[in-house]
Amino acid sequence: MIQHRTTTVDGHELFYREAGPADAPAIVLLHGYPTSSFMFRHLIPLLAGRYRVLAPDHLGFGYSAAPSADEFDYTFDALADLTSGLLDQLGLDRYAVYVQDYGAPIAWRLALKHPGRISAIVTQNGNGYEEGFVDSFWTGLWAYGANPGPDTEPAVRAALSYDAIRWQYLHGVPDPSLVSPDTWEHDHARVSRPGNDEIQLALFRDYQHNRPLYPRLHEFLRTHDVPVLAVWGRNDEIFGPAGAEAFARDARDTEVHLIDGGHFLLESHLDVVAGYLHGFLGRVLK
């Protein structure tokens, strides 16, 4: 059974899904843009028999509160601080992370803040290396981050559109009929709330500040022997497969699996990902 809960962290309401035995090894699922813990709705039941599973919605996403960009400084540092506060409140002092897209830089900050708490990393199209960025997608975002204004904003604002969100789900998927329209309909509705565009633009501007963290992440992987599973949609036109393969440079215990799918791999290859995940977690979480 999945429980749907809301709690207050630093004065902000955060929604999260939780399942599994309270005393089991924990795994924290961190979603990307433009979605929420909704992306894990089918994965959580497959994990909850053996693990305590926690999947929060970042502030401004899903069913968490969404204070305006004037009321809250939306940065990845701030989202990581709220996530850290939530995990502290729930008593999680040792956990694996499953990251996708935005969830990756949030998790990297958690690992650098409390390196002893991370038992394992599963990255599903969640970047930690320069090699993963696909230029055709990122050129406009880098330009906007470096010089936000009327000349650079239109290119990134287009990412908030219905068609762009639908594309994120369908590109690189051999059989698009496997992907439920519920995904992009749900996400577009949440992104289209009044004022949410400015929240997303703030995070687009801040994304460039994730890249300087990468050398520290690589050092963390080399020195803390944290096992890594990179299970990746190899047709992703946002984070390419080189981003998955790069983890093997620094993590001594790395599994890399490139799957014939796109950015949101769980929508088309849930059972494949769950199979690799169970094998990996069963091996590394003792």
PDB file of N, CA and C in Angstrom, residues 168-219:
ATOM      1  N   GLN A 168       9.116  15.137 -24.331  1.00  0.00           N
ATOM      2  CA  GLN A 168      10.020  14.550 -23.341  1.00  0.00           C
ATOM      3  C   GLN A 168       9.657  13.092 -23.062  1.00  0.00           C
ATOM      4  N   TYR A 169       8.376  12.784 -23.097  1.00  0.00           N
ATOM      5  CA  TYR A 169       7.947  11.414 -22.817  1.00  0.00           C
ATOM      6  C   TYR A 169       8.080  10.480 -24.013  1.00  0.00           C
ATOM      7  N   LEU A 170       7.954  11.003 -25.217  1.00  0.00           N
ATOM      8  CA  LEU A 170       7.849  10.130 -26.384  1.00  0.00           C
ATOM      9  C   LEU A 170       9.125  10.006 -27.208  1.00  0.00           C
ATOM     10  N   HIS A 171      10.031  10.979 -27.119  1.00  0.00           N
ATOM     11  CA  HIS A 171      11.213  10.875 -27.974  1.00  0.00           C
ATOM     12  C   HIS A 171      12.054   9.667 -27.559  1.00  0.00           C
ATOM     13  N   GLY A 172      12.572   8.973 -28.546  1.00  0.00           N
ATOM     14  CA  GLY A 172      13.449   7.833 -28.295  1.00  0.00           C
ATOM     15  C   GLY A 172      12.757   6.564 -27.860  1.00  0.00           C
ATOM     16  N   VAL A 173      11.420   6.560 -27.836  1.00  0.00           N
ATOM     17  CA  VAL A 173      10.667   5.378 -27.398  1.00  0.00           C
ATOM     18  C   VAL A 173      10.260   4.577 -28.634  1.00  0.00           C
ATOM     19  N   PRO A 174      10.741   3.344 -28.790  1.00  0.00           N
ATOM     20  CA  PRO A 174      10.415   2.571 -30.000  1.00  0.00           C
ATOM     21  C   PRO A 174       8.920   2.350 -30.207  1.00  0.00           C
ATOM     22  N   ASP A 175       8.174   2.182 -29.121  1.00  0.00           N
ATOM     23  CA  ASP A 175       6.732   1.966 -29.218  1.00  0.00           C
ATOM     24  C   ASP A 175       6.024   3.012 -28.364  1.00  0.00           C
ATOM     25  N   PRO A 176       5.718   4.191 -28.927  1.00  0.00           N
ATOM     26  CA  PRO A 176       5.094   5.261 -28.138  1.00  0.00           C
ATOM     27  C   PRO A 176       3.752   4.882 -27.531  1.00  0.00           C
ATOM     28  N   SER A 177       3.098   3.844 -28.063  1.00  0.00           N
ATOM     29  CA  SER A 177       1.800   3.461 -27.511  1.00  0.00           C
ATOM     30  C   SER A 177       1.916   2.933 -26.082  1.00  0.00           C
ATOM     31  N   LEU A 178       3.140   2.611 -25.646  1.00  0.00           N
ATOM     32  CA  LEU A 178       3.350   2.138 -24.274  1.00  0.00           C
ATOM     33  C   LEU A 178       3.293   3.271 -23.256  1.00  0.00           C
ATOM     34  N   VAL A 179       3.414   4.498 -23.714  1.00  0.00           N
ATOM     35  CA  VAL A 179       3.481   5.645 -22.801  1.00  0.00           C
ATOM     36  C   VAL A 179       2.084   6.237 -22.642  1.00  0.00           C
ATOM     37  N   SER A 180       1.597   6.252 -21.425  1.00  0.00           N
ATOM     38  CA  SER A 180       0.253   6.764 -21.164  1.00  0.00           C
ATOM     39  C   SER A 180       0.192   8.276 -21.321  1.00  0.00           C
ATOM     40  N   PRO A 181      -0.825   8.794 -21.988  1.00  0.00           N
ATOM     41  CA  PRO A 181      -1.011  10.252 -22.049  1.00  0.00           C
ATOM     42  C   PRO A 181      -1.217  10.886 -20.677  1.00  0.00           C
ATOM     43  N   ASP A 182      -1.573  10.078 -19.678  1.00  0.00           N
ATOM     44  CA  ASP A 182      -1.709  10.615 -18.326  1.00  0.00           C
ATOM     45  C   ASP A 182      -0.445  11.357 -17.894  1.00  0.00           C
ATOM     46  N   THR A 183       0.700  10.926 -18.400  1.00  0.00           N
ATOM     47  CA  THR A 183       1.979  11.496 -17.965  1.00  0.00           C
ATOM     48  C   THR A 183       2.090  12.960 -18.355  1.00  0.00           C
ATOM     49  N   TRP A 184       2.016  13.232 -19.650  1.00  0.00           N
ATOM     50  CA  TRP A 184       2.199  14.626 -20.057  1.00  0.00           C
ATOM     51  C   TRP A 184       0.994  15.493 -19.723  1.00  0.00           C
ATOM     52  N   GLU A 185      -0.213  14.903 -19.691  1.00  0.00           N
ATOM     53  CA  GLU A 185      -1.378  15.680 -19.289  1.00  0.00           C
ATOM     54  C   GLU A 185      -1.243  16.138 -17.833  1.00  0.00           C
ATOM     55  N   HIS A 186      -0.825  15.225 -16.974  1.00  0.00           N
ATOM     56  CA  HIS A 186      -0.643  15.538 -15.559  1.00  0.00           C
ATOM     57  C   HIS A 186       0.430  16.603 -15.383  1.00  0.00           C
ATOM     58  N   ASP A 187       1.570  16.408 -16.017  1.00  0.00           N
ATOM     59  CA  ASP A 187       2.682  17.333 -15.819  1.00  0.00           C
ATOM     60  C   ASP A 187       2.376  18.717 -16.379  1.00  0.00           C
ATOM     61  N   HIS A 188       1.786  18.751 -17.562  1.00  0.00           N
ATOM     62  CA  HIS A 188       1.487  20.057 -18.151  1.00  0.00           C
ATOM     63  C   HIS A 188       0.487  20.825 -17.303  1.00  0.00           C
ATOM     64  N   ALA A 189      -0.476  20.138 -16.731  1.00  0.00           N
ATOM     65  CA  ALA A 189      -1.456  20.811 -15.875  1.00  0.00           C
ATOM     66  C   ALA A 189      -0.780  21.438 -14.656  1.00  0.00           C
ATOM     67  N   ARG A 190       0.188  20.744 -14.058  1.00  0.00           N
ATOM     68  CA  ARG A 190       0.851  21.286 -12.873  1.00  0.00           C
ATOM     69  C   ARG A 190       1.783  22.442 -13.238  1.00  0.00           C
ATOM     70  N   VAL A 191       2.498  22.302 -14.354  1.00  0.00           N
ATOM     71  CA  VAL A 191       3.408  23.361 -14.794  1.00  0.00           C
ATOM     72  C   VAL A 191       2.637  24.609 -15.212  1.00  0.00           C
ATOM     73  N   SER A 192       1.391  24.434 -15.648  1.00  0.00           N
ATOM     74  CA  SER A 192       0.590  25.550 -16.154  1.00  0.00           C
ATOM     75  C   SER A 192      -0.149  26.306 -15.059  1.00  0.00           C
ATOM     76  N   ARG A 193       0.014  25.945 -13.808  1.00  0.00           N
ATOM     77  CA  ARG A 193      -0.612  26.717 -12.738  1.00  0.00           C
ATOM     78  C   ARG A 193      -0.104  28.156 -12.758  1.00  0.00           C
ATOM     79  N   PRO A 194      -0.935  29.118 -12.379  1.00  0.00           N
ATOM     80  CA  PRO A 194      -0.496  30.520 -12.389  1.00  0.00           C
ATOM     81  C   PRO A 194       0.785  30.716 -11.584  1.00  0.00           C
ATOM     82  N   GLY A 195       1.770  31.320 -12.215  1.00  0.00           N
ATOM     83  CA  GLY A 195       3.035  31.614 -11.552  1.00  0.00           C
ATOM     84  C   GLY A 195       4.065  30.504 -11.619  1.00  0.00           C
ATOM     85  N   ASN A 196       3.647  29.293 -12.015  1.00  0.00           N
ATOM     86  CA  ASN A 196       4.605  28.199 -12.029  1.00  0.00           C
ATOM     87  C   ASN A 196       5.656  28.374 -13.122  1.00  0.00           C
ATOM     88  N   ASP A 197       5.311  29.108 -14.171  1.00  0.00           N
ATOM     89  CA  ASP A 197       6.305  29.342 -15.223  1.00  0.00           C
ATOM     90  C   ASP A 197       7.532  30.054 -14.670  1.00  0.00           C
ATOM     91  N   GLU A 198       7.328  31.021 -13.775  1.00  0.00           N
ATOM     92  CA  GLU A 198       8.460  31.754 -13.214  1.00  0.00           C
ATOM     93  C   GLU A 198       9.299  30.866 -12.290  1.00  0.00           C
ATOM     94  N   ILE A 199       8.648  29.911 -11.625  1.00  0.00           N
ATOM     95  CA  ILE A 199       9.381  28.935 -10.820  1.00  0.00           C
ATOM     96  C   ILE A 199      10.299  28.112 -11.709  1.00  0.00           C
ATOM     97  N   GLN A 200       9.753  27.637 -12.806  1.00  0.00           N
ATOM     98  CA  GLN A 200      10.548  26.790 -13.697  1.00  0.00           C
ATOM     99  C   GLN A 200      11.669  27.586 -14.365  1.00  0.00           C
ATOM    100  N   LEU A 201      11.393  28.813 -14.734  1.00  0.00           N
ATOM    101  CA  LEU A 201      12.438  29.644 -15.337  1.00  0.00           C
ATOM    102  C   LEU A 201      13.573  29.903 -14.348  1.00  0.00           C
ATOM    103  N   ALA A 202      13.242  30.082 -13.081  1.00  0.00           N
ATOM    104  CA  ALA A 202      14.283  30.280 -12.063  1.00  0.00           C
ATOM    105  C   ALA A 202      15.196  29.062 -11.981  1.00  0.00           C
ATOM    106  N   LEU A 203      14.605  27.870 -12.038  1.00  0.00           N
ATOM    107  CA  LEU A 203      15.424  26.649 -11.985  1.00  0.00           C
ATOM    108  C   LEU A 203      16.207  26.454 -13.279  1.00  0.00           C
ATOM    109  N   PHE A 204      15.631  26.830 -14.418  1.00  0.00           N
ATOM    110  CA  PHE A 204      16.399  26.782 -15.665  1.00  0.00           C
ATOM    111  C   PHE A 204      17.646  27.662 -15.552  1.00  0.00           C
ATOM    112  N   ARG A 205      17.480  28.854 -14.983  1.00  0.00           N
ATOM    113  CA  ARG A 205      18.616  29.768 -14.834  1.00  0.00           C
ATOM    114  C   ARG A 205      19.668  29.195 -13.885  1.00  0.00           C
ATOM    115  N   ASP A 206      19.197  28.483 -12.870  1.00  0.00           N
ATOM    116  CA  ASP A 206      20.122  27.986 -11.847  1.00  0.00           C
ATOM    117  C   ASP A 206      20.835  26.701 -12.253  1.00  0.00           C
ATOM    118  N   TYR A 207      20.341  26.022 -13.289  1.00  0.00           N
ATOM    119  CA  TYR A 207      20.895  24.695 -13.599  1.00  0.00           C
ATOM    120  C   TYR A 207      22.395  24.747 -13.863  1.00  0.00           C
ATOM    121  N   GLN A 208      22.894  25.837 -14.410  1.00  0.00           N
ATOM    122  CA  GLN A 208      24.320  25.955 -14.698  1.00  0.00           C
ATOM    123  C   GLN A 208      25.182  25.780 -13.452  1.00  0.00           C
ATOM    124  N   HIS A 209      24.626  26.055 -12.280  1.00  0.00           N
ATOM    125  CA  HIS A 209      25.399  25.949 -11.044  1.00  0.00           C
ATOM    126  C   HIS A 209      25.532  24.509 -10.562  1.00  0.00           C
ATOM    127  N   ASN A 210      24.896  23.583 -11.254  1.00  0.00           N
ATOM    128  CA  ASN A 210      25.109  22.175 -10.916  1.00  0.00           C
ATOM    129  C   ASN A 210      26.446  21.665 -11.444  1.00  0.00           C
ATOM    130  N   ARG A 211      26.877  22.184 -12.556  1.00  0.00           N
ATOM    131  CA  ARG A 211      28.076  21.658 -13.208  1.00  0.00           C
ATOM    132  C   ARG A 211      29.335  21.793 -12.350  1.00  0.00           C
ATOM    133  N   PRO A 212      29.551  22.920 -11.645  1.00  0.00           N
ATOM    134  CA  PRO A 212      30.740  23.011 -10.796  1.00  0.00           C
ATOM    135  C   PRO A 212      30.788  21.988  -9.664  1.00  0.00           C
ATOM    136  N   LEU A 213      29.637  21.355  -9.344  1.00  0.00           N
ATOM    137  CA  LEU A 213      29.626  20.323  -8.303  1.00  0.00           C
ATOM    138  C   LEU A 213      30.216  19.005  -8.789  1.00  0.00           C
ATOM    139  N   TYR A 214      30.289  18.812 -10.091  1.00  0.00           N
ATOM    140  CA  TYR A 214      30.648  17.501 -10.612  1.00  0.00           C
ATOM    141  C   TYR A 214      32.012  16.998 -10.132  1.00  0.00           C
ATOM    142  N   PRO A 215      33.070  17.821 -10.119  1.00  0.00           N
ATOM    143  CA  PRO A 215      34.340  17.298  -9.600  1.00  0.00           C
ATOM    144  C   PRO A 215      34.252  16.812  -8.160  1.00  0.00           C
ATOM    145  N   ARG A 216      33.455  17.498  -7.347  1.00  0.00           N
ATOM    146  CA  ARG A 216      33.281  17.053  -5.962  1.00  0.00           C
ATOM    147  C   ARG A 216      32.493  15.748  -5.909  1.00  0.00           C
ATOM    148  N   LEU A 217      31.503  15.593  -6.781  1.00  0.00           N
ATOM    149  CA  LEU A 217      30.777  14.327  -6.873  1.00  0.00           C
ATOM    150  C   LEU A 217      31.724  13.199  -7.252  1.00  0.00           C
ATOM    151  N   HIS A 218      32.594  13.438  -8.229  1.00  0.00           N
ATOM    152  CA  HIS A 218      33.511  12.396  -8.687  1.00  0.00           C
ATOM    153  C   HIS A 218      34.471  11.986  -7.564  1.00  0.00           C
ATOM    154  N   GLU A 219      34.922  12.974  -6.790  1.00  0.00           N
ATOM    155  CA  GLU A 219      35.781  12.671  -5.655  1.00  0.00           C
ATOM    156  C   GLU A 219      35.022  11.853  -4.610  1.00  0.00           C
TER     157      GLU A 219
END
